[in-house]
Coordinates of C-alpha atoms in Angstrom, one line a residue:
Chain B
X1 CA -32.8 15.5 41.1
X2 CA -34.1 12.3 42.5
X3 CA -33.3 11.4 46.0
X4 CA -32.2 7.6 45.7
X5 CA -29.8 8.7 42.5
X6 CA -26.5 7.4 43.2
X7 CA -23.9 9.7 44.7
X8 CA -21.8 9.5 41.7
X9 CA -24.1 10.0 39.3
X10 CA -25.6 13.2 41.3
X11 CA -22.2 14.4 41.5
X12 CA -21.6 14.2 37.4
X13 CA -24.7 15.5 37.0
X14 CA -24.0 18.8 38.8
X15 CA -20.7 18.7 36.9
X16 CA -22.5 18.4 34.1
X17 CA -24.1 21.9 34.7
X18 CA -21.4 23.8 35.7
X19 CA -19.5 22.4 32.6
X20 CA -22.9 23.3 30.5
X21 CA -22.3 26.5 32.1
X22 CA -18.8 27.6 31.5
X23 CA -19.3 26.1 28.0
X24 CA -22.0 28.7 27.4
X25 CA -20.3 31.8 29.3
X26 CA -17.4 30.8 27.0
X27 CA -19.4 30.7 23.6
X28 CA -22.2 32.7 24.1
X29 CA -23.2 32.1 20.4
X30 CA -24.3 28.3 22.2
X31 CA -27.0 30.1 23.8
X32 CA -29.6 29.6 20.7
X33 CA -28.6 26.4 20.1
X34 CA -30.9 23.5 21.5
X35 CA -30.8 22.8 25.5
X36 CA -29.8 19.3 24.8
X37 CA -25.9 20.3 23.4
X38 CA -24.6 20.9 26.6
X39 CA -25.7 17.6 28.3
X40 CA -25.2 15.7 24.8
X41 CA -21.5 17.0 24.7
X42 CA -20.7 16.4 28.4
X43 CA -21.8 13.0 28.1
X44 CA -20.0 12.3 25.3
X45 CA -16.7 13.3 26.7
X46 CA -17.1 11.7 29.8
X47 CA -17.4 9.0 27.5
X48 CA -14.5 9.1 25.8
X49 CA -12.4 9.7 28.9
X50 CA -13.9 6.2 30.1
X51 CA -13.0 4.9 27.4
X52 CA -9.2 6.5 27.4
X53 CA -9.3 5.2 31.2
X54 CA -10.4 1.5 29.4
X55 CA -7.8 1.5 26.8
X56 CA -4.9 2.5 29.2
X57 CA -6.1 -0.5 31.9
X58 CA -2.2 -1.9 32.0
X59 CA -0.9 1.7 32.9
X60 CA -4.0 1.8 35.9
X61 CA -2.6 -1.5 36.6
X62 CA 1.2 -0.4 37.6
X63 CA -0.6 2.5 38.9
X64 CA -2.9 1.3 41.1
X65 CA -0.2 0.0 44.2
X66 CA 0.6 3.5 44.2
X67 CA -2.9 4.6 44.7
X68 CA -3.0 1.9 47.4
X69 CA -0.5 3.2 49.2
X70 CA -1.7 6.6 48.9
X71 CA -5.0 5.4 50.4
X72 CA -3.7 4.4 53.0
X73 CA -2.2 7.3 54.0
X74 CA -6.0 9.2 53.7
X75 CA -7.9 7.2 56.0
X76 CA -11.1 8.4 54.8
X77 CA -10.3 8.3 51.2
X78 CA -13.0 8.4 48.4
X79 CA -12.4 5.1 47.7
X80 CA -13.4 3.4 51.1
X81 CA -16.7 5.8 51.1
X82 CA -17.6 3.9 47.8
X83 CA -16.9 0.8 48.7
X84 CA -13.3 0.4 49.0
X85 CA -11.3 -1.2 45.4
X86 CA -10.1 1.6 42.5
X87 CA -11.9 4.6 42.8
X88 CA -11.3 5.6 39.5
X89 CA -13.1 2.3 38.0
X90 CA -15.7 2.6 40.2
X91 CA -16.4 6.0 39.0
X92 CA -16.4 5.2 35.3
X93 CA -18.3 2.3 35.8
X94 CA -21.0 4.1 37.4
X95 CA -21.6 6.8 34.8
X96 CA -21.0 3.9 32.2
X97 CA -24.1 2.6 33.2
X98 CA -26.2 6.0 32.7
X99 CA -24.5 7.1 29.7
X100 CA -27.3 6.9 26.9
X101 CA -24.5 6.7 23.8
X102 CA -22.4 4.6 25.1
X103 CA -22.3 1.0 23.4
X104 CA -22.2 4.0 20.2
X105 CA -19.0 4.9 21.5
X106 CA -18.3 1.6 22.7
X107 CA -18.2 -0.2 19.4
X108 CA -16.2 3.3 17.4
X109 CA -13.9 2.8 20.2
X110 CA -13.4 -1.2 20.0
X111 CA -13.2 -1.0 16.0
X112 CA -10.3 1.4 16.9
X113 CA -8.5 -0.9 19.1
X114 CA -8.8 -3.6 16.7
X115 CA -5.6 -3.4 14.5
X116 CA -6.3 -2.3 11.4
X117 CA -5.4 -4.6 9.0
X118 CA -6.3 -3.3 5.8
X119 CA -3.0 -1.3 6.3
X120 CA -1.2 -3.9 6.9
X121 CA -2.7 -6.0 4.0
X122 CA -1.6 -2.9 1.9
X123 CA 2.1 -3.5 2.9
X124 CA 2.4 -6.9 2.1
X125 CA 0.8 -6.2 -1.3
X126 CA 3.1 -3.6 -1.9
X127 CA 6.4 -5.3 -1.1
X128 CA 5.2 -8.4 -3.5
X129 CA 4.2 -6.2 -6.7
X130 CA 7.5 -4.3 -5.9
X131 CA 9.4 -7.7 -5.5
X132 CA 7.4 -9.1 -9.2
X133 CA 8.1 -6.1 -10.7
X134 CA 12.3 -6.4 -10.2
X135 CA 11.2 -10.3 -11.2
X136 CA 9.6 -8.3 -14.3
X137 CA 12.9 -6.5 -14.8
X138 CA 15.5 -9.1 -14.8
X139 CA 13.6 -11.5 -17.3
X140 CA 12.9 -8.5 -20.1
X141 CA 17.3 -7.9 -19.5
X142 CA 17.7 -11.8 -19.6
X143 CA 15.8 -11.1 -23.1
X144 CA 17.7 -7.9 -24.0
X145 CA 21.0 -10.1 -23.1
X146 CA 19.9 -12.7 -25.6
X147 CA 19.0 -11.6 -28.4
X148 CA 21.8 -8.6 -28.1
X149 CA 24.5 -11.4 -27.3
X150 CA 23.3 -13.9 -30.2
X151 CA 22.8 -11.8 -32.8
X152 CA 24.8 -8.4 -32.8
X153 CA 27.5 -9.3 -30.1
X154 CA 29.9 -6.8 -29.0
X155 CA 27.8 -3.9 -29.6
X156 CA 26.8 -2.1 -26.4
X157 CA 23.5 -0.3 -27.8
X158 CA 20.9 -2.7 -27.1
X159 CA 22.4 -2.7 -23.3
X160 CA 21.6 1.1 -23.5
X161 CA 18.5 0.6 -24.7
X162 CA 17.5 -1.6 -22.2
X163 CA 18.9 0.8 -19.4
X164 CA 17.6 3.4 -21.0
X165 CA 14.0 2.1 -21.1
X166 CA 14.0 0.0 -18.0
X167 CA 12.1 1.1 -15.0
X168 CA 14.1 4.5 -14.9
X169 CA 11.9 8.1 -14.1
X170 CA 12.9 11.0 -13.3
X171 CA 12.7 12.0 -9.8
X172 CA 9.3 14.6 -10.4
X173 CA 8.0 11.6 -11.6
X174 CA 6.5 9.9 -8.5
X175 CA 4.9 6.2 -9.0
X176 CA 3.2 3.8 -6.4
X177 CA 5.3 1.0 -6.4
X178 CA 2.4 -1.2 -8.2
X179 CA 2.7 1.6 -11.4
X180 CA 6.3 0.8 -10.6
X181 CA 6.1 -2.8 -11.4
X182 CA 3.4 -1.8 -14.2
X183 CA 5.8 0.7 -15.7
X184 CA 8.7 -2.3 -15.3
X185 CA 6.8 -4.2 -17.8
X186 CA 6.7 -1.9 -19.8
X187 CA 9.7 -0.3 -20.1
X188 CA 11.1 -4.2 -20.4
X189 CA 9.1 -4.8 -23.2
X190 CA 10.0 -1.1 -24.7
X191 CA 13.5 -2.3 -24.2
X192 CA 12.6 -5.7 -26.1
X193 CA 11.4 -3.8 -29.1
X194 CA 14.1 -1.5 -29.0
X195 CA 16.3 -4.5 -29.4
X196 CA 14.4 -5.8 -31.9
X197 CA 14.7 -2.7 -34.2
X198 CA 18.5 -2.2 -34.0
X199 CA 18.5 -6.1 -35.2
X200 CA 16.6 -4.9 -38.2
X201 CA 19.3 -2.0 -38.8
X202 CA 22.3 -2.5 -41.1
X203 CA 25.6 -2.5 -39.4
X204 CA 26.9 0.8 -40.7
X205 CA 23.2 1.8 -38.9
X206 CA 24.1 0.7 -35.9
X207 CA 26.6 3.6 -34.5
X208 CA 25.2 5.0 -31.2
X209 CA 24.5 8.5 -32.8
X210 CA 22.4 6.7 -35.9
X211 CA 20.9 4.1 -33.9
X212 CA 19.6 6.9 -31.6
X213 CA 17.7 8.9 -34.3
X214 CA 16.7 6.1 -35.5
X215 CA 14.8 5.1 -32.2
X216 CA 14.0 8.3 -31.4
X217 CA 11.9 8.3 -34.8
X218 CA 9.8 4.8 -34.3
X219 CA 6.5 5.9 -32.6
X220 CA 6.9 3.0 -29.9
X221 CA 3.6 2.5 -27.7
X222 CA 1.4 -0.9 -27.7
X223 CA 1.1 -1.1 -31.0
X224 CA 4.5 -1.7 -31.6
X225 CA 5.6 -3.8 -29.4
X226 CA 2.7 -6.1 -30.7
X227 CA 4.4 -5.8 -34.0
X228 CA 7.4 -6.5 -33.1
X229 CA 5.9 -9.7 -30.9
X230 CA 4.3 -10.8 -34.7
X231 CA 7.7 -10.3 -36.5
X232 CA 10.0 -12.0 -33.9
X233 CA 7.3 -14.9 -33.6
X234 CA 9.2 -16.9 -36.1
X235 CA 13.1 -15.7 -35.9
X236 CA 13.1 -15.1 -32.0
X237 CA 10.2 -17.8 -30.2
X238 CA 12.1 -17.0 -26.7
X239 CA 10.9 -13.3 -27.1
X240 CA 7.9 -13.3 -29.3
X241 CA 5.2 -14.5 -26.9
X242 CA 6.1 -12.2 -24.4
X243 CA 6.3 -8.8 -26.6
X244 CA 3.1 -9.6 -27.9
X245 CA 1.5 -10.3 -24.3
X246 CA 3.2 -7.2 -22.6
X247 CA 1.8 -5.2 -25.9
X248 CA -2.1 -6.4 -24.8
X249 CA -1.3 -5.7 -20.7
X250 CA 0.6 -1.9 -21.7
X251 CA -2.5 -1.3 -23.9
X252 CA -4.7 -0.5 -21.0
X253 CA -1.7 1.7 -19.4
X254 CA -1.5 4.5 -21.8
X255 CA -0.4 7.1 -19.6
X256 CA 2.5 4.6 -18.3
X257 CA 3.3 3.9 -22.3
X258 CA 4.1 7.9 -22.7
X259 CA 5.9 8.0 -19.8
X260 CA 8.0 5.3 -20.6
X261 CA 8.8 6.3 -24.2
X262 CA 9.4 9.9 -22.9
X263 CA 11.8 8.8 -20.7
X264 CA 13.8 6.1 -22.6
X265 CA 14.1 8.5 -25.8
X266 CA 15.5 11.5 -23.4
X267 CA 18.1 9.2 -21.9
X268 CA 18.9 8.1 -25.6
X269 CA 18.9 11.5 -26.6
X270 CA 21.2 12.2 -24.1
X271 CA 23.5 9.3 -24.5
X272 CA 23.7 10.1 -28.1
X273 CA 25.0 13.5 -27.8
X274 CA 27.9 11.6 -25.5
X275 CA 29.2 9.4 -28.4
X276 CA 32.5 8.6 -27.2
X277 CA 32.5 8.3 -23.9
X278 CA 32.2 4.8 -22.6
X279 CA 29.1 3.4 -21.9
X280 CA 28.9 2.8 -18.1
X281 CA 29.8 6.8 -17.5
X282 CA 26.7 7.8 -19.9
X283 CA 24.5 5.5 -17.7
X284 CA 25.4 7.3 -14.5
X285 CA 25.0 10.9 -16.4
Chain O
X1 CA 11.2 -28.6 -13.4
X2 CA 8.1 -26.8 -14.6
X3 CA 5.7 -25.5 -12.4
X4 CA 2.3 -26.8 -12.6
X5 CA 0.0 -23.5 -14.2
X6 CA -2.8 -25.1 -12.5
X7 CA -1.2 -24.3 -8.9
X8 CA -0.4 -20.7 -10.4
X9 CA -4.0 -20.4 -10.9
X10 CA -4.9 -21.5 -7.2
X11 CA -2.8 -18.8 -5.5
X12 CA -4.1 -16.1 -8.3
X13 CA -7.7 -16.8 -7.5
X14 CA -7.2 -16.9 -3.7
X15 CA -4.7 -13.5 -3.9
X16 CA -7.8 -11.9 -6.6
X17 CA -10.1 -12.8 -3.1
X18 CA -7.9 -10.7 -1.0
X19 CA -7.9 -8.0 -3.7
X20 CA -5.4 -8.0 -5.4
X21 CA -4.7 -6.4 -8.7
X22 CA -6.5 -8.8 -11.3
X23 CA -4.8 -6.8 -14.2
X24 CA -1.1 -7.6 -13.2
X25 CA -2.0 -11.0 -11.9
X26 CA -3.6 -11.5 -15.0
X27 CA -0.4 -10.9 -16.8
X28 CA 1.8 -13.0 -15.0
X29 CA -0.7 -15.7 -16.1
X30 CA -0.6 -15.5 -19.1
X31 CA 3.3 -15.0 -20.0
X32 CA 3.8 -18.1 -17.2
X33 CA 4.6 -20.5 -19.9
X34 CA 6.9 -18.3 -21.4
X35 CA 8.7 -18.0 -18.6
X36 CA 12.2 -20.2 -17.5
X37 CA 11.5 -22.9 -14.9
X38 CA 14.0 -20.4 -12.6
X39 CA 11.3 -17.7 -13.4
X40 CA 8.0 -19.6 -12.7
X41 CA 10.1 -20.8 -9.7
X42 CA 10.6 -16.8 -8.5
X43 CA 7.0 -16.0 -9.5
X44 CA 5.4 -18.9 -7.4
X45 CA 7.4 -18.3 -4.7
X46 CA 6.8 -14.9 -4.9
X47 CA 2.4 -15.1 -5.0
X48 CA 2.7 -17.9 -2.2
X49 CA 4.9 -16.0 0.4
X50 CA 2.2 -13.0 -0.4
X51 CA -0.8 -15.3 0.3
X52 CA 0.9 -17.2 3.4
X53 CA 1.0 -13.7 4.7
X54 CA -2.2 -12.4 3.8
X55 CA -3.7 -15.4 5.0
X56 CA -1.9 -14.9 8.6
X57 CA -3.5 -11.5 9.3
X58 CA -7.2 -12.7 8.9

């Protein structure tokens, strides 16, 4: 060990071994691995508890009148043989300065304290594809409401349809909120075409039991929704557009489509077998 | 009122820059002029609030 090495650094040094040392008695398997692991690990955690000492600088700040006031109760304190000021700093400082990996650590370590905004970013992302995808639901019921109040009025099915087909899974079903929204489309536009078909029924058709087997037997999926946006492009122009715009976006979400239609024809499965009761009690079943 | 498409297409292309998804913005675009004034109105609102606070955290 060289003579004019700092004190400090002599002293980690010999720490170093005896730590080497205890490592080794403690894993004896280490003994075969290179000679450098020892003096590679112990500076890396002295590293890292400069770093902890660093990051938790406002703590050492409240601390450090205490420390004061414990020096001066130890006249011959560490810190006074060093130069008086935080002994702790001191210290770190010192074997910051010999420490071959530590700008390495330096940077991992300021890239953590930088606040990581990519989470963050993900948040607000997720609260506005959440908030467009209830947008997304109350302009398909707007829809539903329209063309269920114009043209076969007093009739609760399409209502059921739409509830039925709107945004609903069933709890094993877990979505992100963005298939969420995705799957509110949708399911709006499902409940559009739904509509669209019980306006094509004849009134004696449209009981709940009939109206159900009929849904239950239209093979609904992107392809029919673009249908039905092409056959209500003349009769229904408020509707038409949309059907046959949500039909190109669900095309690309196949595995949404099935869900949707799954779901929506259980629930008007369900609600069919419960002809009778009103229509608010089905909902909640 | 109707909202301008044109200031639609702003906030899109600046939310697309931030990542967003292209597919679902994509589709907002293109039923936009289907939509009810009170529905463009939600929509805008909605994409600008998102940007105003994506553009904060940079």
């Amino acid at each position: 060990m060289e003579k004019n090495m700092p004190l400090l650094y002599k002293s980690a040094h010999i720490l170093q071994r005896k730590i080497a040392q205890s490592f080794i008695r403690s894993f004896p398997s280490l003994k075969n691995s290179k000679p450098c692991w020892s003096s590679e690990s112990f500076i890396f955690l002295i590293n890292l508890i400069y770093l902890i000492y660093q990051s938790s600088q406002n703590i050492t700040k409240l601390i450090t009148p205490l420390a004061r006031t414990s020096q001066r109760t130890h006249k011959e304190g560490r810190a006074r043989q060093t130069g008086g000021g935080s002994d702790f700093s001191k210290f770190f400082l010192e074997i910051k300065r010999f420490l071959p990996y530590n700008n390495f650590i330096m940077n991992r370590f300021e890239k953590l304290q930088t606040p990581d905004t990519s989470r963050e970013r993900e948040t607000i992302m997720e609260n506005a594809v959440e908030d467009r995808g209830n947008l997304a639901a109350r302009i398909f019921k707007s829809r539903v409401a329209d063309l269920a109040g114009n043209f076969i009025p007093g009739i609760d099915i399409p209502k059921m349809a739409f509830e039925a087909s709107i945004g609903k899974t069933s709890s094993s079903e877990r979505l992100s909120k963005r298939q969420r929204t995705a799957y509110a489309i949708i399911s709006g536009g499902t409940a559009l075409a739904y509509t669209l078909q019980l306006l094509g029924m004849t009134a004696e058709a449209v009981t709940l039991r009939t109206a159900v087997a009929g849904l239950a037997q239209v093979e609904f999926g992107p392809e029919f929704l673009r249908e039905a946006g092409e056959k209500a492009r003349g009769k229904f122009p408020r509707v038409a557009p949309i059907l046959e715009k949500t039909a190109n976006y669900a095309a690309e979400k196949r595995e949404l489509v099935a869900l949707c239609i799954k779901n929506a024809q259980e629930k008007l499965r369900r609600m069919g077998n419960l002809e009778g009761i009103p229509l608010d009690e089905k909902l909640s079943l | 009122m109707t909202y301008d498409k044109q200031n639609l297409d702003e906030l899109i292309e600046k939310l697309l820059k931030f990542g967003e998804d292209a597919e679902e913005l994509g589709y907002w675009q293109s039923i936009f002029d289907d939509l009810e004034p009170g529905e463009q109105e939600a929509l805008i609102s909605n994409l600008r609030d998102e940007l105003e606070k994506l553009e904060k955290l940079k």
